[in-house]
């Protein structure tokens, strides 16, 4: 399976207004082989006419991400797909092998929710949602802010962007309400 998703975003968030800004660049290519899932920026074909939910977590194996955020999408995947969502993907600034191990550890089966590595944080930086946790006592470095994003035919329709590592309105239930 090889998918390319154009979200038409270069800098997603204005820190003052939390508004979306758009450009004509495609940003995301998802590819899958027998290796772990990974993605990179690309300008190849898009998933035209599809509804996609991307949600990002600050880190694989971290408590809130493992106990609440990711499980909410796994539990609600069938409801989201019944409401017309074609792709649900979790993005984290972790390497592909960590993401594969996290999926196995949580016993997530199938591809209802894809776990995608943004190993160098390129996608996260490109859309402007990086979170510097270098001063954090556990030294996580630069990660992604927690968010859930709904794109329809490559156009962002909903963005629930959390402050810091909070988890208040970016779960699957919140996306179901937005649909």
PDB file of N, CA, C and O in Angstrom, residues 53 68-69 72-73 75-76 79-80 83 148 160 167-179:
ATOM      1  N   UNK A  53      -8.552  11.527   9.029  1.00  0.00           N
ATOM      2  CA  UNK A  53      -8.255  12.090  10.344  1.00  0.00           C
ATOM      3  C   UNK A  53      -6.803  11.788  10.653  1.00  0.00           C
ATOM      4  O   UNK A  53      -6.373  10.635  10.624  1.00  0.00           O
ATOM      5  N   UNK A  68      -4.938   6.902  26.696  1.00  0.00           N
ATOM      6  CA  UNK A  68      -6.147   7.644  26.346  1.00  0.00           C
ATOM      7  C   UNK A  68      -6.252   8.008  24.870  1.00  0.00           C
ATOM      8  O   UNK A  68      -7.217   7.645  24.208  1.00  0.00           O
ATOM      9  N   UNK A  69      -5.274   8.765  24.348  1.00  0.00           N
ATOM     10  CA  UNK A  69      -5.435   9.348  23.020  1.00  0.00           C
ATOM     11  C   UNK A  69      -5.527   8.289  21.923  1.00  0.00           C
ATOM     12  O   UNK A  69      -6.537   8.214  21.220  1.00  0.00           O
ATOM     13  N   UNK A  72      -8.507   5.899  22.194  1.00  0.00           N
ATOM     14  CA  UNK A  72      -9.813   6.474  21.844  1.00  0.00           C
ATOM     15  C   UNK A  72     -10.108   6.296  20.360  1.00  0.00           C
ATOM     16  O   UNK A  72     -11.241   6.001  19.975  1.00  0.00           O
ATOM     17  N   UNK A  73      -9.088   6.420  19.511  1.00  0.00           N
ATOM     18  CA  UNK A  73      -9.299   6.257  18.072  1.00  0.00           C
ATOM     19  C   UNK A  73      -9.428   4.790  17.682  1.00  0.00           C
ATOM     20  O   UNK A  73     -10.195   4.457  16.786  1.00  0.00           O
ATOM     21  N   UNK A  75     -10.731   2.462  19.606  1.00  0.00           N
ATOM     22  CA  UNK A  75     -12.075   2.064  20.057  1.00  0.00           C
ATOM     23  C   UNK A  75     -13.184   2.631  19.179  1.00  0.00           C
ATOM     24  O   UNK A  75     -14.221   1.995  18.994  1.00  0.00           O
ATOM     25  N   UNK A  76     -12.993   3.818  18.632  1.00  0.00           N
ATOM     26  CA  UNK A  76     -14.040   4.489  17.855  1.00  0.00           C
ATOM     27  C   UNK A  76     -13.822   4.400  16.345  1.00  0.00           C
ATOM     28  O   UNK A  76     -14.564   5.008  15.574  1.00  0.00           O
ATOM     29  N   UNK A  79     -16.910   3.523  14.277  1.00  0.00           N
ATOM     30  CA  UNK A  79     -17.888   4.613  14.258  1.00  0.00           C
ATOM     31  C   UNK A  79     -17.437   5.738  13.339  1.00  0.00           C
ATOM     32  O   UNK A  79     -18.257   6.311  12.607  1.00  0.00           O
ATOM     33  N   UNK A  80     -16.148   6.062  13.371  1.00  0.00           N
ATOM     34  CA  UNK A  80     -15.613   7.103  12.497  1.00  0.00           C
ATOM     35  C   UNK A  80     -15.736   6.694  11.033  1.00  0.00           C
ATOM     36  O   UNK A  80     -16.151   7.485  10.185  1.00  0.00           O
ATOM     37  N   UNK A  83     -19.126   6.992   9.657  1.00  0.00           N
ATOM     38  CA  UNK A  83     -19.492   8.391   9.359  1.00  0.00           C
ATOM     39  C   UNK A  83     -18.721   8.938   8.160  1.00  0.00           C
ATOM     40  O   UNK A  83     -18.720  10.142   7.926  1.00  0.00           O
ATOM     41  N   UNK A 148      -5.908  16.765  16.702  1.00  0.00           N
ATOM     42  CA  UNK A 148      -6.684  15.918  15.796  1.00  0.00           C
ATOM     43  C   UNK A 148      -7.132  16.823  14.660  1.00  0.00           C
ATOM     44  O   UNK A 148      -7.606  17.934  14.887  1.00  0.00           O
ATOM     45  N   UNK A 160      -8.320  20.449  16.005  1.00  0.00           N
ATOM     46  CA  UNK A 160      -8.377  20.537  17.465  1.00  0.00           C
ATOM     47  C   UNK A 160      -6.943  20.444  17.963  1.00  0.00           C
ATOM     48  O   UNK A 160      -6.383  19.355  18.061  1.00  0.00           O
ATOM     49  N   UNK A 167      -4.735  16.908  26.993  1.00  0.00           N
ATOM     50  CA  UNK A 167      -5.641  16.045  26.231  1.00  0.00           C
ATOM     51  C   UNK A 167      -7.058  16.371  26.683  1.00  0.00           C
ATOM     52  O   UNK A 167      -7.587  15.778  27.614  1.00  0.00           O
ATOM     53  N   UNK A 168      -7.649  17.375  26.031  1.00  0.00           N
ATOM     54  CA  UNK A 168      -8.990  17.822  26.431  1.00  0.00           C
ATOM     55  C   UNK A 168     -10.002  17.774  25.297  1.00  0.00           C
ATOM     56  O   UNK A 168     -11.179  17.569  25.561  1.00  0.00           O
ATOM     57  N   UNK A 169      -9.572  17.968  24.046  1.00  0.00           N
ATOM     58  CA  UNK A 169     -10.550  18.007  22.957  1.00  0.00           C
ATOM     59  C   UNK A 169     -10.006  17.478  21.627  1.00  0.00           C
ATOM     60  O   UNK A 169     -10.493  17.841  20.564  1.00  0.00           O
ATOM     61  N   UNK A 170      -9.043  16.578  21.679  1.00  0.00           N
ATOM     62  CA  UNK A 170      -8.480  16.028  20.444  1.00  0.00           C
ATOM     63  C   UNK A 170      -8.660  14.516  20.334  1.00  0.00           C
ATOM     64  O   UNK A 170      -8.002  13.869  19.527  1.00  0.00           O
ATOM     65  N   UNK A 171      -9.590  13.970  21.101  1.00  0.00           N
ATOM     66  CA  UNK A 171      -9.842  12.531  21.053  1.00  0.00           C
ATOM     67  C   UNK A 171     -10.839  12.153  19.980  1.00  0.00           C
ATOM     68  O   UNK A 171     -11.425  12.998  19.296  1.00  0.00           O
ATOM     69  N   UNK A 172     -11.046  10.869  19.826  1.00  0.00           N
ATOM     70  CA  UNK A 172     -11.966  10.352  18.809  1.00  0.00           C
ATOM     71  C   UNK A 172     -13.398  10.842  19.038  1.00  0.00           C
ATOM     72  O   UNK A 172     -14.097  11.165  18.074  1.00  0.00           O
ATOM     73  N   UNK A 173     -13.823  10.897  20.275  1.00  0.00           N
ATOM     74  CA  UNK A 173     -15.190  11.363  20.583  1.00  0.00           C
ATOM     75  C   UNK A 173     -15.393  12.796  20.098  1.00  0.00           C
ATOM     76  O   UNK A 173     -16.450  13.142  19.573  1.00  0.00           O
ATOM     77  N   UNK A 174     -14.361  13.617  20.242  1.00  0.00           N
ATOM     78  CA  UNK A 174     -14.428  15.012  19.777  1.00  0.00           C
ATOM     79  C   UNK A 174     -14.538  15.076  18.245  1.00  0.00           C
ATOM     80  O   UNK A 174     -15.269  15.910  17.709  1.00  0.00           O
ATOM     81  N   UNK A 175     -13.836  14.188  17.574  1.00  0.00           N
ATOM     82  CA  UNK A 175     -13.922  14.159  16.108  1.00  0.00           C
ATOM     83  C   UNK A 175     -15.278  13.630  15.660  1.00  0.00           C
ATOM     84  O   UNK A 175     -15.828  14.108  14.672  1.00  0.00           O
ATOM     85  N   UNK A 176     -15.817  12.667  16.381  1.00  0.00           N
ATOM     86  CA  UNK A 176     -17.169  12.191  16.061  1.00  0.00           C
ATOM     87  C   UNK A 176     -18.184  13.320  16.165  1.00  0.00           C
ATOM     88  O   UNK A 176     -19.063  13.461  15.306  1.00  0.00           O
ATOM     89  N   UNK A 177     -18.060  14.144  17.196  1.00  0.00           N
ATOM     90  CA  UNK A 177     -18.965  15.293  17.349  1.00  0.00           C
ATOM     91  C   UNK A 177     -18.822  16.273  16.203  1.00  0.00           C
ATOM     92  O   UNK A 177     -19.788  16.876  15.762  1.00  0.00           O
ATOM     93  N   UNK A 178     -17.589  16.427  15.692  1.00  0.00           N
ATOM     94  CA  UNK A 178     -17.336  17.361  14.582  1.00  0.00           C
ATOM     95  C   UNK A 178     -17.914  16.866  13.262  1.00  0.00           C
ATOM     96  O   UNK A 178     -18.163  17.661  12.361  1.00  0.00           O
ATOM     97  N   UNK A 179     -18.134  15.565  13.170  1.00  0.00           N
ATOM     98  CA  UNK A 179     -18.700  14.995  11.941  1.00  0.00           C
ATOM     99  C   UNK A 179     -20.195  15.158  11.961  1.00  0.00           C
ATOM    100  O   UNK A 179     -20.923  14.996  11.090  1.00  0.00           O
TER     101      UNK A 179
END
